[in-house]
Coordinates of C-alpha atoms and ligand atoms in Angstrom, one line a residue:
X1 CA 136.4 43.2 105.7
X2 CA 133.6 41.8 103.5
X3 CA 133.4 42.4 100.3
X4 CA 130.1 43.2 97.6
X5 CA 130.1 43.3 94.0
X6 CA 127.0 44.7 92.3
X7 CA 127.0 43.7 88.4
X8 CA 125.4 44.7 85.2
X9 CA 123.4 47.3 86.8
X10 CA 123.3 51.0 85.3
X11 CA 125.3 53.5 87.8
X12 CA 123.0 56.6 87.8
X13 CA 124.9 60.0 89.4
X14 CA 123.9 63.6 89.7
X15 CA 125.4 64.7 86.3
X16 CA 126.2 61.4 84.3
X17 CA 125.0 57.5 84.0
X18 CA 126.9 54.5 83.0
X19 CA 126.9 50.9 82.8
X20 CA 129.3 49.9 85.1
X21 CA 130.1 47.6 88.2
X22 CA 130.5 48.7 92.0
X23 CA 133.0 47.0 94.4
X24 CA 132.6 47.6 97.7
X25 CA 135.1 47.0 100.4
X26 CA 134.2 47.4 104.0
X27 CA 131.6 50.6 104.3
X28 CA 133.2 52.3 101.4
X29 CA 133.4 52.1 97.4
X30 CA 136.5 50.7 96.5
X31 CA 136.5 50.6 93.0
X32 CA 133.4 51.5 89.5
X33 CA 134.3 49.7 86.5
X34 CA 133.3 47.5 83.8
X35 CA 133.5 43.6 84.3
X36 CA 135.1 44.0 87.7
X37 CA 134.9 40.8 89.1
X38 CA 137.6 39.6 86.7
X39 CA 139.8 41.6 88.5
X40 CA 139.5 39.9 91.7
X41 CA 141.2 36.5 92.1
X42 CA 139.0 35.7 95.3
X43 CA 135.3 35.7 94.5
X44 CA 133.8 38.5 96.6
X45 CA 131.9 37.7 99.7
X46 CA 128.2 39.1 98.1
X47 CA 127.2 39.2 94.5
X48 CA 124.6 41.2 93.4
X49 CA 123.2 41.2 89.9
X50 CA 121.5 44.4 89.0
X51 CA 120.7 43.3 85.7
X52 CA 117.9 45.8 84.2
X53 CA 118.4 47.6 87.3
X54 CA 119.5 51.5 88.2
X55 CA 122.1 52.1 91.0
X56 CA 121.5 55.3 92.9
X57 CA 123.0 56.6 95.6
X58 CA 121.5 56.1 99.0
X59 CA 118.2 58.7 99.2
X60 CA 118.8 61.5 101.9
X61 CA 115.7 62.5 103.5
X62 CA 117.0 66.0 104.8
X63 CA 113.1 66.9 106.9
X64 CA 111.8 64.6 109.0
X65 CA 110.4 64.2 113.1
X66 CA 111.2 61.3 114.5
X67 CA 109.4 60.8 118.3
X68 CA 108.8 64.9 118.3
X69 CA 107.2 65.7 121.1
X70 CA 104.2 68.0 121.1
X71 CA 102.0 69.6 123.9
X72 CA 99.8 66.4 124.3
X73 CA 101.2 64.0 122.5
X74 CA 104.4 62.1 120.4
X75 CA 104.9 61.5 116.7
X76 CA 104.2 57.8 116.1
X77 CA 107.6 56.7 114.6
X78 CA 110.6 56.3 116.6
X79 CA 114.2 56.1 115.2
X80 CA 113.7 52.4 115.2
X81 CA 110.2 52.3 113.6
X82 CA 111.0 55.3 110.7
X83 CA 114.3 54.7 110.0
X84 CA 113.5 50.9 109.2
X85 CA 110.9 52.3 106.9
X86 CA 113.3 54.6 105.1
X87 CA 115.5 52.5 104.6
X88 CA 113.0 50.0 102.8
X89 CA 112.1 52.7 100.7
X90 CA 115.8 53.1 99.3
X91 CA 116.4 56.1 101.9
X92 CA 119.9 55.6 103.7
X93 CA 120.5 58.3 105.9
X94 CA 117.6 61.0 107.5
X95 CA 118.4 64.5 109.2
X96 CA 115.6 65.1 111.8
X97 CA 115.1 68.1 113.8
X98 CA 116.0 68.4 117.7
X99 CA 113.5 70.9 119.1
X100 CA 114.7 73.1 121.4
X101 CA 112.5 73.5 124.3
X102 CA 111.4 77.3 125.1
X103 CA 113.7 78.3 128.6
X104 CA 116.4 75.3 128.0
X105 CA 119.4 75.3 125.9
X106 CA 120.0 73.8 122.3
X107 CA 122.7 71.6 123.9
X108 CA 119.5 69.7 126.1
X109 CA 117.9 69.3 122.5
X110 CA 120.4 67.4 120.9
X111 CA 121.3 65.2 123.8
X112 CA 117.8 64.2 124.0
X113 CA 117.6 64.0 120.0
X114 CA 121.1 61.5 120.7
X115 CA 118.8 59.8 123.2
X116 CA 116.0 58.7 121.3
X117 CA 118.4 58.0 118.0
X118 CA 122.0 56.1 119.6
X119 CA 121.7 52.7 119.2
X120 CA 118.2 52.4 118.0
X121 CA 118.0 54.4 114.3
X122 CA 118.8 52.1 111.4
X123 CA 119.7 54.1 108.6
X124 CA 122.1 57.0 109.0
X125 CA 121.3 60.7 110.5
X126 CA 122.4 64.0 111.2
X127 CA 120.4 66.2 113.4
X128 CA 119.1 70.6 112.5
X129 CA 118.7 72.3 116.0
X130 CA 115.0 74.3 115.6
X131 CA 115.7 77.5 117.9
X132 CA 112.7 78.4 119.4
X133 CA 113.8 80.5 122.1
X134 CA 116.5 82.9 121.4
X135 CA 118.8 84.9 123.8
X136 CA 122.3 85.7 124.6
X137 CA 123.2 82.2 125.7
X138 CA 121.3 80.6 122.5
X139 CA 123.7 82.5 120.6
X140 CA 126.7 81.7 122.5
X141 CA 125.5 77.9 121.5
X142 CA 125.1 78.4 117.8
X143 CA 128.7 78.0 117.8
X144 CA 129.0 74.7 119.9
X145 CA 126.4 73.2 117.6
X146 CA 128.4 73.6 114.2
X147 CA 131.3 72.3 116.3
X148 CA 129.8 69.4 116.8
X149 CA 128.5 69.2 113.6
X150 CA 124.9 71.0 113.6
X151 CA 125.4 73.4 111.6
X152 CA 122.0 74.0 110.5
X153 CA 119.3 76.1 112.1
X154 CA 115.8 75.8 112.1
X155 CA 113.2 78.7 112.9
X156 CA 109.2 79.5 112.6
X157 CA 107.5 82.4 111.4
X158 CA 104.2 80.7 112.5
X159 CA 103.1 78.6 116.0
X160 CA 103.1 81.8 118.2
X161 CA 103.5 81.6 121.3
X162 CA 105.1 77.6 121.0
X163 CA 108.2 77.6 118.3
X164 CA 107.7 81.3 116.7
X165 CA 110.3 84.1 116.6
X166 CA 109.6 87.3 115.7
X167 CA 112.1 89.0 113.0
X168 CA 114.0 90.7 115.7
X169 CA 115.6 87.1 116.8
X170 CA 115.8 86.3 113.0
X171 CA 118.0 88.8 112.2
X172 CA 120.1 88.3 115.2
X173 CA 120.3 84.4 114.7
X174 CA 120.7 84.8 111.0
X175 CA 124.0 87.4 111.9
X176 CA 125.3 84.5 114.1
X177 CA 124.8 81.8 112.2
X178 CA 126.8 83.3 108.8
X179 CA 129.5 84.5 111.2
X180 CA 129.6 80.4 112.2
X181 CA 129.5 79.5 108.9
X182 CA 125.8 77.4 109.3
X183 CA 122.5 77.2 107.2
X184 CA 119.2 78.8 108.4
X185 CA 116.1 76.9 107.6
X186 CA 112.9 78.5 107.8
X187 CA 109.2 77.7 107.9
X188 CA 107.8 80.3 106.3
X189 CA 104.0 81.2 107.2
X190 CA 102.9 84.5 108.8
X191 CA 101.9 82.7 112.3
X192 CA 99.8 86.4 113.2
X193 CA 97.7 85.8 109.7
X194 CA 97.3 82.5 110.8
X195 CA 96.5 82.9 114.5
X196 CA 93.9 85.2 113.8
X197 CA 92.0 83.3 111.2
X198 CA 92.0 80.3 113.8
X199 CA 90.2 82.4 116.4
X200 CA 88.4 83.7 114.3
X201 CA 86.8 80.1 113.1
X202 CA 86.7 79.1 116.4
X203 CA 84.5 81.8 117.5
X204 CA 82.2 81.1 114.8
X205 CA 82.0 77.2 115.9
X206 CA 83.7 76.0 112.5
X207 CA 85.6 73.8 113.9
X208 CA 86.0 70.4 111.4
X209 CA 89.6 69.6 109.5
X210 CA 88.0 71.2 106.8
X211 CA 88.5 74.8 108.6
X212 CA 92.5 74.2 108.8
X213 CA 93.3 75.1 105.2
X214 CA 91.5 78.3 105.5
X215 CA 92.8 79.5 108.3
X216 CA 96.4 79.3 107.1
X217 CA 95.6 80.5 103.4
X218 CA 98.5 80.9 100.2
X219 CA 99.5 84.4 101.2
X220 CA 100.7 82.9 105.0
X221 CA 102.8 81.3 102.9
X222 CA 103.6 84.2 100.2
X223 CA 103.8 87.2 102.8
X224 CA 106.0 85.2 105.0
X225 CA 108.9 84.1 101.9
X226 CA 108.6 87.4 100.7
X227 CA 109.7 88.8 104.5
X228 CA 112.3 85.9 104.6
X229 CA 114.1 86.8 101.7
X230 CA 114.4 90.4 102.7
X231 CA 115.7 89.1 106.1
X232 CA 118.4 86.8 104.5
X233 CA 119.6 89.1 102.0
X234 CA 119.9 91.6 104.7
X235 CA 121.8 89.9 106.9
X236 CA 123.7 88.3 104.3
X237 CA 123.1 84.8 105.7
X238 CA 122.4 81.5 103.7
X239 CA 118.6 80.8 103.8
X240 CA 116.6 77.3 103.2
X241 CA 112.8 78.0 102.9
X242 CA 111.6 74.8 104.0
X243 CA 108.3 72.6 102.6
X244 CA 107.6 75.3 100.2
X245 CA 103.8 74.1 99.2
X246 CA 102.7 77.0 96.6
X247 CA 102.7 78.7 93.6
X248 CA 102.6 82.0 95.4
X249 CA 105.4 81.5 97.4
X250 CA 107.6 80.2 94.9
X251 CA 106.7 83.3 92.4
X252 CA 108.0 85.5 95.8
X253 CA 111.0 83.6 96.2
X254 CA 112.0 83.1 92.6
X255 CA 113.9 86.2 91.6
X256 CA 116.3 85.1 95.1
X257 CA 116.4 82.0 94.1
X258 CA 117.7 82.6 90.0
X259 CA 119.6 85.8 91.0
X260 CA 121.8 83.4 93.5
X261 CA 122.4 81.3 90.7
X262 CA 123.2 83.5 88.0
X263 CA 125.4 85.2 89.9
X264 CA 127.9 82.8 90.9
X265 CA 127.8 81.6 87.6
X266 CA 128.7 85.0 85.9
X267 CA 131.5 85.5 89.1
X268 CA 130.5 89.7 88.4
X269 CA 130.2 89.5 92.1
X270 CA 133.8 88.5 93.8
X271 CA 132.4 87.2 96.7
X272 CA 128.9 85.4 95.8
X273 CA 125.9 86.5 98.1
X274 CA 124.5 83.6 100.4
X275 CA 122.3 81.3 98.6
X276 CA 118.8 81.2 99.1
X277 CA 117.4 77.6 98.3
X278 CA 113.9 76.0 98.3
X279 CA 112.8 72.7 99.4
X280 CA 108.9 71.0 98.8
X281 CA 107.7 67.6 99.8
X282 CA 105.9 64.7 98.1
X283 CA 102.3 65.7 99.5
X284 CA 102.8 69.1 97.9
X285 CA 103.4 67.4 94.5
X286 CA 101.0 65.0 94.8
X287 CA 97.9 65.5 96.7
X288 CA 95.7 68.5 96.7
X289 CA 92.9 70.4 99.2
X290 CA 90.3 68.7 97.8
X291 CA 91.0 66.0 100.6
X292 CA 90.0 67.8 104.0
X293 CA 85.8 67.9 102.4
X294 CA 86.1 64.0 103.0
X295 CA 83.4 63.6 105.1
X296 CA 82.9 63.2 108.8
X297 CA 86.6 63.2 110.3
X298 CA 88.6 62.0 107.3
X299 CA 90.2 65.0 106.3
X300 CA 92.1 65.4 109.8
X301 CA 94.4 62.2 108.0
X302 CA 95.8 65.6 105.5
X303 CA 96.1 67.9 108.6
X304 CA 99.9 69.3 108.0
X305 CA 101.4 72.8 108.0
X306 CA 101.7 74.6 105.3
X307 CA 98.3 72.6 104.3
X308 CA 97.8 71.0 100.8
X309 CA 96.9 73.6 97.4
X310 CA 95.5 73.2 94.7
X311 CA 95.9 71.0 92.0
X312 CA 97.3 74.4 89.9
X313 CA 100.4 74.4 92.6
X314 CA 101.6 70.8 91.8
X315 CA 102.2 72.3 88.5
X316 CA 104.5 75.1 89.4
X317 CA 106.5 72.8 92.0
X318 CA 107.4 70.0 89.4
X319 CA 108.1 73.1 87.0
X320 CA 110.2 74.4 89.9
X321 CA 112.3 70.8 90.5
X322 CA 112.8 70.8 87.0
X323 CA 114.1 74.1 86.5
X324 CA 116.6 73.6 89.7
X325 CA 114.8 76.6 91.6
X326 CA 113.4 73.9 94.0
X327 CA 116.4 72.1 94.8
X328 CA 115.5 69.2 97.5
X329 CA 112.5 66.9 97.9
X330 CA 112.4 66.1 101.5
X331 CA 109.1 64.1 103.6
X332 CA 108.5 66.5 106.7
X333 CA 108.0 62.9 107.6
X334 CA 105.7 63.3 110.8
X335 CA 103.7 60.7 111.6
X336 CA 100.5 60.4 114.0
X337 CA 97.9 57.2 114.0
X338 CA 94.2 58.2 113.6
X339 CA 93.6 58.0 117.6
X340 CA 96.2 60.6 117.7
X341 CA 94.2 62.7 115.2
X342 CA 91.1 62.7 116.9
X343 CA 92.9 65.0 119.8
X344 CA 91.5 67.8 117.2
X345 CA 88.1 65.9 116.9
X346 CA 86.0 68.8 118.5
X347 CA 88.8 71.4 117.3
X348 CA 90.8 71.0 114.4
X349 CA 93.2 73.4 116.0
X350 CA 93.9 71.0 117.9
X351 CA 94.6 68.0 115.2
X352 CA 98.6 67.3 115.5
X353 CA 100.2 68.0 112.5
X354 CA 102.2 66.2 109.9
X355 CA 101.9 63.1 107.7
X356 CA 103.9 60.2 107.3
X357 CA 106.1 59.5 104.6
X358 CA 109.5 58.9 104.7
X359 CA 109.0 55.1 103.4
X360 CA 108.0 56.4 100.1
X361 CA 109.6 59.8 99.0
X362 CA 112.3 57.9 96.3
X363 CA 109.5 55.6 94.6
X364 CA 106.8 58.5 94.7
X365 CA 109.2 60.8 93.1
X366 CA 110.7 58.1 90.6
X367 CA 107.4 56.9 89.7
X368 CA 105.6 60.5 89.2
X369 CA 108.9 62.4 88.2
X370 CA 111.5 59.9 86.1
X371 CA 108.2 57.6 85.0
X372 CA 106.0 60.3 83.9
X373 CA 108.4 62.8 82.0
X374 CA 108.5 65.1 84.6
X375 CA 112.0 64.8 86.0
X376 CA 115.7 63.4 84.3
X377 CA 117.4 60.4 86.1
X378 CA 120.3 62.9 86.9
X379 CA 117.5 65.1 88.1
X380 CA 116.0 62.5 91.0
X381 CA 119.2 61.8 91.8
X382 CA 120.3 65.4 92.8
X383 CA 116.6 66.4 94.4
X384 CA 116.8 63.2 96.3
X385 CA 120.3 63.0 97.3
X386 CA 123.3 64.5 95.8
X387 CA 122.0 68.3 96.9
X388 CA 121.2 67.5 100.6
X389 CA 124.4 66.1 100.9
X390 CA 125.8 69.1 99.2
X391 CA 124.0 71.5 101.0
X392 CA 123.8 69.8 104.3
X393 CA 127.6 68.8 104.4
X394 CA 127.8 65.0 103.8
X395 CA 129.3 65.4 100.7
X396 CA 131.4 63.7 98.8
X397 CA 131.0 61.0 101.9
X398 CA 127.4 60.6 101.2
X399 CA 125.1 61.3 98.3
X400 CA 127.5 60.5 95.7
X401 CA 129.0 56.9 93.9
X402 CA 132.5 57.3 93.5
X403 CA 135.5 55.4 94.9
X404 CA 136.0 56.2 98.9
X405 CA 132.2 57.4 99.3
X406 CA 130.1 55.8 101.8
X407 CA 129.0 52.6 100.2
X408 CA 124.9 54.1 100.4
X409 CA 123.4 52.2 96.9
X410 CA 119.9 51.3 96.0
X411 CA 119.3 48.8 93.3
X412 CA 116.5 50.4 91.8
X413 CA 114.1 48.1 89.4
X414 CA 112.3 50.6 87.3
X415 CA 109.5 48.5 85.6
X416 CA 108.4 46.8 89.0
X417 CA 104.4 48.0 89.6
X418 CA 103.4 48.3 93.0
X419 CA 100.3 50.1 94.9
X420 CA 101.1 51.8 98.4
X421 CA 98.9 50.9 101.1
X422 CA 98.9 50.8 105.2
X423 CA 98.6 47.3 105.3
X424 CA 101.9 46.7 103.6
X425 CA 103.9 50.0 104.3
X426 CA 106.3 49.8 107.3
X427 CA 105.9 53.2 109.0
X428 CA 104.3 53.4 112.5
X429 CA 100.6 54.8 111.4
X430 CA 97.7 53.1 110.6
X431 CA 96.6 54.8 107.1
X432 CA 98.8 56.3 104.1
X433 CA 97.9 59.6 102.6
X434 CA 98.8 57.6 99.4
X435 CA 96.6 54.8 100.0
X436 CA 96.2 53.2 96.5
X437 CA 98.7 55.5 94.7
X438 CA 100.1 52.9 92.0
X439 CA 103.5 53.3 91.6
X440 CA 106.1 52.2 88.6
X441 CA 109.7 51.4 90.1
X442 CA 110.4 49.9 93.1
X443 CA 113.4 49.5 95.4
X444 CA 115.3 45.8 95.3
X445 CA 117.9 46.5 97.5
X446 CA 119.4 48.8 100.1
X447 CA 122.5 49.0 100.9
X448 CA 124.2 50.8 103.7
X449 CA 127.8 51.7 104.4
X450 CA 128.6 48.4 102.5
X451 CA 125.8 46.4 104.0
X452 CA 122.8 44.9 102.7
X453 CA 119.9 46.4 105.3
X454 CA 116.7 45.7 102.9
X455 CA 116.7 42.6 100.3
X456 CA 113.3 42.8 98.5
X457 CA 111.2 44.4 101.2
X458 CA 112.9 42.5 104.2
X459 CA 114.6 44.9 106.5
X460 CA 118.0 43.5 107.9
X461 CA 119.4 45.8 109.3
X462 CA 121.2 44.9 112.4
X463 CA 119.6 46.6 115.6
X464 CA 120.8 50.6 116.0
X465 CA 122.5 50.0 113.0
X466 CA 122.4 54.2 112.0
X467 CA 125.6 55.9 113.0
X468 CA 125.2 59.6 113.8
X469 CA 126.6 61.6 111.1
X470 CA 128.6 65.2 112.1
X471 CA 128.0 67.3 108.9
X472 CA 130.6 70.2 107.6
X473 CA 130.0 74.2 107.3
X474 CA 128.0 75.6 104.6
X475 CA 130.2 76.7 102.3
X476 CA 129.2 79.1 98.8
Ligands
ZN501 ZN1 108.9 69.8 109.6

């Protein structure tokens, strides 16, 4: 088995940071120590110096789409393409969602999601199943999914009449899913509201990107937490309100969110009520609405659902990450090329949606959170990693730098500048939403399950390299 010894770097963990070395034997951690390579009569096989460095553990990107299949067309990055790109951007392992197809089962949706990912993704990945159409025999699967180790389970309040349930099926797949012992996730805008308003500007010809914000306004977003919660507590089931984009819905949810908290802390309660936990994404923290009035078609580049706020909302999230209400940073990671935009040119009902970003999620948030005073290093390291793994069920194998962990590190050079642009990012699209973004940090080195996949920028990973991860039960 080959062996890696990573030196003089500074180990940075979820609750704690030291200066320490990290021998790795195989795919795991074998040992974290000072001046470890005195130990060791044989010189290891790979020395790494991480002087002036950080060592994280291995980013997990918990929301991404990997080759998702829409009515007329496919998101641009397949496992081979956006896994490659995660892991150069010190992301190790991805959980994408399989998509059940309205009238076939959830079992057809993860064999095809183990299709398009076996033997060509590059980093590590789990897969959600998003129930779209829910019946007796959907239910009857809920169970064979957290046996094979799904056991999380996504549904839409919005895209009627395509992925939406209405809170009849909710309730019932929220019953089955706590009696399996799995995680509901749950998009969170009022697709009527939202419907409506779209007609409505189509009617009246207003039909540029600019239109797309409008017609799925804050209180989409608000009205539809607010109905969540009520759902979840009802039903007692664990709740994770994904790419929360908004002041307005994190006011709604944060009373669920603290109570949750407080009371497993005080035990009052014996047996703790189901969590409800929140999750926002880079382009919520970062970028604002005042993108789609770019002129001509430009805006369609920002078209993603929920759309972007206001500057005011970026505010509230980073208040959120740093008060642990908002617990995970995840991409939504959904990439389409400009061609594939201009499906919506005449409509922009019609503009696919989603932005790419999984390459950059652990810079952006190092750079704008650590950098700038906005977030602790213990902090990134729980948004970006330790609490997916904990809530998703890769822990203590992943998300965590101890002995007998998945050997998932990034050497992480804090001082390195950098500016993120198209022409050097490594995602399949032909423009960044965070073209010219400068960023402070930068990742050396990836390393996955004990191997070195990126060395400066250079991806070397071996070809369908990623090894499909079966995650445990939610447990509270
Ligand atoms: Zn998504």
């Amino acid at each position: 088995m080959s062996r890696l010894l990573i030196q003089n770097g500074t180990i940075v963990t979820g609750d704690d940071q030291f200066a320490a070395d990290v021998f790795v034997i195989g795919e795991k951690i074998h040992a974290i120590g000072p001046e470890l390579g005195r130990r060791f009569a044989v010189p290891p096989d790979e020395l790494v110096d991480a002087t002036g460095c950080y060592v994280f553990p291995g980013g997990i990107d918990a929301h991404t789409h990997m080759e998702l299949p829409l009515k007329t067309t496919t998101s641009s990055d397949t496992f081979a393409s956006g896994t490659g790109a995660a892991l150069i951007g010190g992301t190790t392992t991805i959980l994408d969602f399989a998509n059940q197809i309205p009238g076939k089962t959830l079992k057809s949706a993860v064999k095809d999601w183990h299709a398009k990912a076996n033997g060509k993704a590059l980093c590590d990945y789990g897969f959600h199943v998003s129930v779209t159409d829910f019946n007796e025999r959907t239910r009857r699967e809920i169970a064979e999914c957290v046996d094979e180790g799904i056991t999380s389970f996504k549904t839409f309040m919005a895209y009627k009449g395509a992925l939406m349930i209405d809170d009849r099926q909710m309730l019932e797949i929220m019953e089955e899913v706590k009696i399996q012992k799995g995680l509901v996730l749950t998009h969170a805008e009022n697709g009527d509201l939202i419907d409506h308003l779209v007609e409505k500007f189509r009617k009246a010809g207003s039909l540029s990107p600019k239109f797309h914000p409008l017609s799925r306004p804050v209180i989409a977003e608000a009205e539809a937490c607010s109905r969540i919660i009520d759902l979840a507590r009802f039903a007692d089931c664990p709740l994770y309100i994904v790419h929360l984009s908004s002041q307005s819905g994190l006011q709604r949810l944060a009373p669920a969110l603290e109570t949750g908290t407080e009371q497993r802390r005080s035990g009052k309660s014996e047996k703790p009520r189901a969590p409800i936990i929140a999750e926002t994404c880079p382009q919520y923290l970062l970028l604002d609405d005042s993108v789609y009035s770019q002129r001509g078609f430009e805006g369609a580049k920002y078209v993603l659902s929920p759309p972007l706020r206001k500057a005011s909302d970026q505010k509230h999230l980073w208040a959120g990450l740093g008060s642990g209400m908002i617990k995970v940073v995840a991409t939504d990671h959904c990439a389409f090329t400009s061609a594939q935009r201009r499906l919506g040119v005449k409509d922009f009902s019609k503009i696919p949606n989603g932005v790419p970003g999984v390459e950059h999620r652990m810079e952006l948030l190092y750079s704008e959170g650590v950098h700038k005073g906005r977030l602790s290093l213990q902090q990134f390291v729980n948004i970006t990693s330790t609490n997916p793994a904990r809530i998703f069920g890769l822990h203590p194998q992943k998300g965590a730098i101890h002995a007998g962990a998945d050997a998932d590190l990034v050497v992480f050079d804090p001082n390195e500048e950098h500016v993120i642009s198209s022409k050097t990012h490594h995602m399949n699209c032909d423009y960044s939403v965070y073209e010219g973004v400068p960023v402070t940090g930068a990742c050396r080195m990836t390393i996955l399950r004990g191997k070195v996949v990126v060395r400066r920028g250079k991806l070397l990973a071996p070809a369908g390299y990623g090894k499909y991860l079966p995650r445990q039960k939610f447990e509270y």
